[in-house]
Amino acid sequence: MTDQSVSNAVRAAQGPFADTRVMIPLALFALYIIWGSTYLGIRLALESYPPFLLAGIRFLCAGVLMFGLLRLRGVAMPTARQWRNAGITGVLLLGFGNGLVCFAEQSVSSGIAAVAVASLPLFAALFSGLYGQWPTGRETVGLVIGFAGVVVLNLGSSLSASRIGAIALIVAAASWAFGSIWSKRQDMPAGPMNTAAQMLAASVALLLVGFGTGERLPAHPTLHATLAVGYLVVFGSLIAFSAYLYVLKNARPAVATSYAYVNPPVAVLFGVLIAGEHVGPYDIAGMAVILLGVAIITLFKQRAKG
């Protein structure tokens, strides 16, 4: 029996969920649909929960669950340096990144918030220059096109009516991008423990900001707002991120990051169909131009790596 035959036999014995040909499409479906729907989940949860406490509760619950499961499986505790680095990264990615998205969605539709956050790879390409990896000429074309899309998006009625929301979304995307670039050069916890540590650190920062700015937990939250929080914890923070880690490990990076193109239109569709959100021509044009710029940058980065 050949090695390939043995491998096929083991895969068959373990069932279809051990087959990457089955799991990768399932994981991508989770990334596309679940992560695309979390923007609407935030919008629904905001009907009862204030933004920073909402994000803090979400990541506290998800972080405690993930950290506890990892410790039960015998995963080692992060070192003091790793806790520090995970804390800084968590505050940048989840504190500023997700917390400001929640803040912005008080005045900006969920679909437009997703479109604005799609500019994240543009900021990542810029911040890479701080470490000597300046964009190439062709990548610069993608940057110019992408940021032109951000300008077009801000001309639309959705963001022009809420300048504070627009600024919050831009800062959120820039913070997530900078945190991602910075963390790649730091000593971070291994695997899922990195995510658990980041969520725990971010939850503390978000809860401090929430209570410090006068936010209070609702005495009588609506049922669907509380269910939305649960959805964000279980599906948005645990299941979808586990799917992302699986795809990142078992597929090409371009496949793993393809959610960046799919989430904005999915979020817009959910917002229109379920929440009755309005999408104007500037919003659609801005989304198209931003995604074109992101696609150009990603395409040339993949070619350079190849």
Tab-separated table of C-alpha atoms in Angstrom:
chain	number	residue	atom	x	y	z
A	1	MET	CA	0.000	0.000	0.000
A	2	THR	CA	1.385	3.411	-0.973
A	3	ASP	CA	1.643	6.418	1.325
A	4	GLN	CA	-1.148	8.085	-0.637
A	5	SER	CA	-3.375	5.058	-0.146
A	6	VAL	CA	-2.687	5.093	3.591
A	7	SER	CA	-3.485	8.808	3.724
A	8	ASN	CA	-6.766	8.275	1.856
A	9	ALA	CA	-7.692	5.380	4.126
A	10	VAL	CA	-7.040	7.423	7.258
A	11	ARG	CA	-9.062	10.333	5.870
A	12	ALA	CA	-11.959	8.015	5.046
A	13	ALA	CA	-11.854	6.470	8.504
A	14	GLN	CA	-11.925	9.884	10.169
A	15	GLY	CA	-14.947	10.974	8.186
A	16	PRO	CA	-15.670	13.862	5.826
A	17	PHE	CA	-14.809	16.528	8.422
A	18	ALA	CA	-11.152	15.471	8.292
A	19	ASP	CA	-11.063	16.174	4.548
A	20	THR	CA	-9.822	19.641	3.638
A	21	ARG	CA	-11.857	19.435	0.423
A	22	VAL	CA	-14.953	19.477	2.651
A	23	MET	CA	-13.756	21.646	5.505
A	24	ILE	CA	-12.199	24.513	3.549
A	25	PRO	CA	-15.442	25.349	1.664
A	26	LEU	CA	-17.395	25.065	4.936
A	27	ALA	CA	-14.903	27.300	6.728
A	28	LEU	CA	-14.990	29.866	3.903
A	29	PHE	CA	-18.782	29.860	3.999
A	30	ALA	CA	-18.577	30.623	7.727
A	31	LEU	CA	-16.113	33.451	7.087
A	32	TYR	CA	-18.136	34.982	4.280
A	33	ILE	CA	-21.571	34.769	5.880
A	34	ILE	CA	-20.845	34.987	9.621
A	35	TRP	CA	-18.245	37.743	9.522
A	36	GLY	CA	-20.336	39.588	6.976
A	37	SER	CA	-23.365	39.368	9.276
A	38	THR	CA	-21.597	40.565	12.438
A	39	TYR	CA	-22.019	44.195	11.359
A	40	LEU	CA	-25.789	43.726	11.430
A	41	GLY	CA	-25.428	41.824	14.722
A	42	ILE	CA	-23.699	44.874	16.216
A	43	ARG	CA	-26.439	47.148	14.898
A	44	LEU	CA	-29.142	45.001	16.527
A	45	ALA	CA	-27.268	44.706	19.829
A	46	LEU	CA	-26.842	48.499	19.975
A	47	GLU	CA	-30.599	48.869	20.389
A	48	SER	CA	-30.102	47.993	24.078
A	49	TYR	CA	-26.368	47.913	24.772
A	50	PRO	CA	-23.994	50.924	24.657
A	51	PRO	CA	-21.127	50.523	22.142
A	52	PHE	CA	-18.007	50.095	24.266
A	53	LEU	CA	-19.676	47.917	26.903
A	54	LEU	CA	-21.161	45.837	24.073
A	55	ALA	CA	-17.714	45.198	22.602
A	56	GLY	CA	-16.238	44.635	26.061
A	57	ILE	CA	-18.862	42.038	27.018
A	58	ARG	CA	-18.465	40.297	23.667
A	59	PHE	CA	-14.716	39.841	23.971
A	60	LEU	CA	-14.781	39.109	27.703
A	61	CYS	CA	-17.196	36.210	27.211
A	62	ALA	CA	-15.416	34.893	24.104
A	63	GLY	CA	-11.966	35.349	25.658
A	64	VAL	CA	-12.858	33.565	28.894
A	65	LEU	CA	-14.435	30.657	26.988
A	66	MET	CA	-11.499	30.251	24.609
A	67	PHE	CA	-8.867	30.722	27.315
A	68	GLY	CA	-10.583	28.182	29.579
A	69	LEU	CA	-10.873	25.567	26.823
A	70	LEU	CA	-7.237	26.016	25.840
A	71	ARG	CA	-6.055	25.653	29.425
A	72	LEU	CA	-8.166	22.500	29.851
A	73	ARG	CA	-6.423	21.105	26.752
A	74	GLY	CA	-3.064	21.792	28.376
A	75	VAL	CA	-2.015	24.800	26.298
A	76	ALA	CA	0.764	26.720	28.049
A	77	MET	CA	0.196	30.142	29.582
A	78	PRO	CA	1.706	33.090	27.713
A	79	THR	CA	4.870	34.613	29.160
A	80	ALA	CA	4.822	38.098	30.696
A	81	ARG	CA	6.251	39.568	27.461
A	82	GLN	CA	3.669	37.715	25.378
A	83	TRP	CA	0.854	39.005	27.595
A	84	ARG	CA	2.150	42.550	27.111
A	85	ASN	CA	2.394	42.225	23.337
A	86	ALA	CA	-0.992	40.511	23.089
A	87	GLY	CA	-2.448	43.263	25.254
A	88	ILE	CA	-1.145	46.031	23.000
A	89	THR	CA	-2.294	44.194	19.884
A	90	GLY	CA	-5.694	43.417	21.378
A	91	VAL	CA	-6.288	47.058	22.261
A	92	LEU	CA	-5.342	48.143	18.730
A	93	LEU	CA	-7.276	45.454	16.853
A	94	LEU	CA	-10.280	44.776	19.051
A	95	GLY	CA	-10.329	47.828	21.305
A	96	PHE	CA	-9.915	50.601	18.752
A	97	GLY	CA	-10.790	48.419	15.744
A	98	ASN	CA	-14.027	46.795	16.890
A	99	GLY	CA	-14.905	49.260	19.637
A	100	LEU	CA	-14.939	52.205	17.232
A	101	VAL	CA	-16.994	50.210	14.716
A	102	CYS	CA	-19.609	49.697	17.447
A	103	PHE	CA	-19.431	53.412	18.251
A	104	ALA	CA	-19.806	54.375	14.583
A	105	GLU	CA	-22.779	52.080	14.007
A	106	GLN	CA	-24.845	54.254	16.322
A	107	SER	CA	-25.085	56.699	13.412
A	108	VAL	CA	-23.858	54.745	10.370
A	109	SER	CA	-25.564	51.757	8.748
A	110	SER	CA	-24.036	48.319	9.271
A	111	GLY	CA	-23.378	47.804	5.560
A	112	ILE	CA	-21.542	51.104	5.133
A	113	ALA	CA	-19.481	50.370	8.243
A	114	ALA	CA	-18.334	47.116	6.626
A	115	VAL	CA	-17.470	48.925	3.404
A	116	ALA	CA	-15.379	51.519	5.256
A	117	VAL	CA	-13.520	48.812	7.204
A	118	ALA	CA	-12.693	47.155	3.867
A	119	SER	CA	-10.056	49.882	3.489
A	120	LEU	CA	-7.958	48.059	6.130
A	121	PRO	CA	-5.532	46.458	3.608
A	122	LEU	CA	-4.824	49.935	2.223
A	123	PHE	CA	-3.643	51.147	5.629
A	124	ALA	CA	-1.704	47.901	6.127
A	125	ALA	CA	0.219	48.542	2.913
A	126	LEU	CA	1.067	52.038	4.127
A	127	PHE	CA	2.149	50.969	7.621
A	128	SER	CA	4.392	48.256	6.166
A	129	GLY	CA	6.582	51.118	4.952
A	130	LEU	CA	7.466	51.906	8.575
A	131	TYR	CA	9.392	48.629	8.545
A	132	GLY	CA	11.048	49.197	5.192
A	133	GLN	CA	8.437	47.385	3.065
A	134	TRP	CA	7.240	50.352	1.021
A	135	PRO	CA	4.551	49.692	-1.597
A	136	THR	CA	5.796	49.051	-5.116
A	137	GLY	CA	4.738	51.259	-7.986
A	138	ARG	CA	1.855	48.992	-8.931
A	139	GLU	CA	0.757	48.636	-5.304
A	140	THR	CA	0.779	52.433	-5.049
A	141	VAL	CA	-1.740	52.506	-7.896
A	142	GLY	CA	-3.958	50.240	-5.809
A	143	LEU	CA	-3.505	52.535	-2.801
A	144	VAL	CA	-4.497	55.625	-4.767
A	145	ILE	CA	-7.551	53.877	-6.225
A	146	GLY	CA	-8.562	52.464	-2.831
A	147	PHE	CA	-8.316	55.766	-0.996
A	148	ALA	CA	-10.191	57.447	-3.829
A	149	GLY	CA	-12.956	54.981	-3.024
A	150	VAL	CA	-12.852	56.099	0.624
A	151	VAL	CA	-13.322	59.690	-0.558
A	152	VAL	CA	-16.265	58.682	-2.757
A	153	LEU	CA	-17.785	56.738	0.143
A	154	ASN	CA	-17.547	59.827	2.372
A	155	LEU	CA	-19.419	61.852	-0.249
A	156	GLY	CA	-22.439	59.591	0.141
A	157	SER	CA	-25.322	60.495	2.408
A	158	SER	CA	-24.565	57.694	4.879
A	159	LEU	CA	-21.163	58.989	6.018
A	160	SER	CA	-21.531	62.668	5.129
A	161	ALA	CA	-24.392	62.874	7.648
A	162	SER	CA	-22.166	61.533	10.423
A	163	ARG	CA	-18.619	62.886	10.262
A	164	ILE	CA	-17.815	61.513	13.718
A	165	GLY	CA	-18.916	58.062	12.586
A	166	ALA	CA	-16.837	58.345	9.421
A	167	ILE	CA	-13.736	59.368	11.380
A	168	ALA	CA	-14.299	56.536	13.866
A	169	LEU	CA	-14.435	53.975	11.040
A	170	ILE	CA	-11.244	55.277	9.423
A	171	VAL	CA	-9.424	55.229	12.776
A	172	ALA	CA	-10.771	51.711	13.392
A	173	ALA	CA	-9.407	50.414	10.081
A	174	ALA	CA	-6.062	52.167	10.580
A	175	SER	CA	-5.712	50.830	14.152
A	176	TRP	CA	-6.461	47.263	13.078
A	177	ALA	CA	-3.950	47.549	10.238
A	178	PHE	CA	-1.192	49.016	12.413
A	179	GLY	CA	-1.775	46.418	15.129
A	180	SER	CA	-1.559	43.614	12.574
A	181	ILE	CA	1.723	44.925	11.123
A	182	TRP	CA	3.249	45.630	14.551
A	183	SER	CA	2.315	42.244	16.036
A	184	LYS	CA	4.058	40.311	13.249
A	185	ARG	CA	7.409	41.491	14.624
A	186	GLN	CA	6.685	40.757	18.279
A	187	ASP	CA	6.858	37.717	20.544
A	188	MET	CA	3.201	36.672	20.636
A	189	PRO	CA	1.421	33.693	22.261
A	190	ALA	CA	1.158	30.656	19.994
A	191	GLY	CA	-1.939	29.789	17.989
A	192	PRO	CA	-5.423	30.349	19.439
A	193	MET	CA	-3.938	31.415	22.789
A	194	ASN	CA	-2.873	34.603	20.999
A	195	THR	CA	-6.501	35.355	20.168
A	196	ALA	CA	-7.723	34.491	23.666
A	197	ALA	CA	-5.140	36.788	25.257
A	198	GLN	CA	-5.985	39.615	22.856
A	199	MET	CA	-9.707	39.299	23.545
A	200	LEU	CA	-9.179	39.315	27.312
A	201	ALA	CA	-6.909	42.368	27.170
A	202	ALA	CA	-9.235	44.226	24.814
A	203	SER	CA	-12.260	43.458	26.973
A	204	VAL	CA	-10.636	45.085	30.004
A	205	ALA	CA	-9.773	48.229	27.998
A	206	LEU	CA	-13.244	48.425	26.436
A	207	LEU	CA	-15.052	47.968	29.754
A	208	LEU	CA	-12.884	50.656	31.367
A	209	VAL	CA	-13.650	53.077	28.518
A	210	GLY	CA	-17.343	52.210	28.610
A	211	PHE	CA	-17.828	52.680	32.353
A	212	GLY	CA	-15.408	55.624	32.364
A	213	THR	CA	-17.468	57.511	29.774
A	214	GLY	CA	-20.692	56.948	31.658
A	215	GLU	CA	-22.056	53.932	29.803
A	216	ARG	CA	-24.268	51.609	31.834
A	217	LEU	CA	-25.594	48.141	31.174
A	218	PRO	CA	-29.305	48.135	30.305
A	219	ALA	CA	-31.700	47.175	33.091
A	220	HIS	CA	-34.182	45.647	30.652
A	221	PRO	CA	-32.476	44.799	27.337
A	222	THR	CA	-34.643	43.528	24.529
A	223	LEU	CA	-34.526	39.833	23.768
A	224	HIS	CA	-33.275	40.221	20.200
A	225	ALA	CA	-30.504	42.619	21.333
A	226	THR	CA	-29.298	40.073	23.899
A	227	LEU	CA	-29.515	37.285	21.325
A	228	ALA	CA	-27.422	39.465	18.997
A	229	VAL	CA	-24.746	39.734	21.696
A	230	GLY	CA	-24.761	35.953	22.061
A	231	TYR	CA	-24.468	35.587	18.299
A	232	LEU	CA	-21.446	37.896	18.249
A	233	VAL	CA	-19.775	35.927	21.048
A	234	VAL	CA	-20.385	32.390	19.765
A	235	PHE	CA	-20.493	32.804	16.001
A	236	GLY	CA	-18.594	36.030	15.369
A	237	SER	CA	-15.748	35.587	17.864
A	238	LEU	CA	-15.399	31.811	18.356
A	239	ILE	CA	-16.686	29.889	15.326
A	240	ALA	CA	-15.738	32.361	12.581
A	241	PHE	CA	-12.273	32.997	13.958
A	242	SER	CA	-11.639	29.243	14.324
A	243	ALA	CA	-12.703	28.886	10.692
A	244	TYR	CA	-10.256	31.632	9.736
A	245	LEU	CA	-7.388	29.870	11.535
A	246	TYR	CA	-8.281	26.598	9.779
A	247	VAL	CA	-8.306	28.209	6.322
A	248	LEU	CA	-5.101	30.103	7.069
A	249	LYS	CA	-3.382	26.820	7.979
A	250	ASN	CA	-4.737	24.650	5.162
A	251	ALA	CA	-5.110	27.006	2.176
A	252	ARG	CA	-3.180	29.703	0.370
A	253	PRO	CA	-3.097	33.134	2.101
A	254	ALA	CA	-5.012	34.653	-0.811
A	255	VAL	CA	-7.879	32.233	-0.097
A	256	ALA	CA	-7.810	32.920	3.636
A	257	THR	CA	-7.991	36.684	3.135
A	258	SER	CA	-10.650	36.535	0.421
A	259	TYR	CA	-13.256	37.404	3.060
A	260	ALA	CA	-12.086	41.032	2.726
A	261	TYR	CA	-13.797	41.183	-0.688
A	262	VAL	CA	-16.931	39.251	0.259
A	263	ASN	CA	-17.828	40.677	3.686
A	264	PRO	CA	-18.748	44.227	2.518
A	265	PRO	CA	-21.377	43.211	-0.071
A	266	VAL	CA	-22.677	40.502	2.290
A	267	ALA	CA	-22.997	43.071	5.093
A	268	VAL	CA	-24.747	45.518	2.767
A	269	LEU	CA	-27.160	42.789	1.638
A	270	PHE	CA	-28.013	41.775	5.212
A	271	GLY	CA	-28.517	45.424	6.178
A	272	VAL	CA	-30.859	46.099	3.262
A	273	LEU	CA	-32.901	42.889	3.519
A	274	ILE	CA	-33.182	42.543	7.293
A	275	ALA	CA	-32.757	46.040	8.743
A	276	GLY	CA	-34.166	48.023	5.816
A	277	GLU	CA	-30.987	50.098	5.467
A	278	HIS	CA	-30.630	52.423	2.490
A	279	VAL	CA	-27.684	52.233	0.112
A	280	GLY	CA	-27.127	55.167	-2.232
A	281	PRO	CA	-25.180	55.425	-5.496
A	282	TYR	CA	-22.120	56.982	-3.805
A	283	ASP	CA	-22.101	54.110	-1.315
A	284	ILE	CA	-22.132	51.488	-4.065
A	285	ALA	CA	-19.507	53.346	-6.101
A	286	GLY	CA	-17.270	53.787	-3.056
A	287	MET	CA	-17.517	50.077	-2.220
A	288	ALA	CA	-16.613	49.088	-5.773
A	289	VAL	CA	-13.601	51.425	-5.939
A	290	ILE	CA	-12.292	50.436	-2.479
A	291	LEU	CA	-12.506	46.724	-3.302
A	292	LEU	CA	-10.794	47.341	-6.652
A	293	GLY	CA	-7.881	49.023	-4.880
A	294	VAL	CA	-7.651	46.228	-2.299
A	295	ALA	CA	-7.744	43.611	-5.069
A	296	ILE	CA	-4.876	45.313	-6.949
A	297	ILE	CA	-2.690	45.464	-3.827
A	298	THR	CA	-3.415	41.842	-2.897
A	299	LEU	CA	-2.817	40.609	-6.461
A	300	PHE	CA	0.624	42.173	-6.746
A	301	LYS	CA	1.618	41.116	-3.220
A	302	GLN	CA	0.773	37.506	-4.103
A	303	ARG	CA	2.776	37.746	-7.350
A	304	ALA	CA	5.736	39.194	-5.479
A	305	LYS	CA	5.652	36.343	-2.969
A	306	GLY	CA	5.356	33.818	-5.772
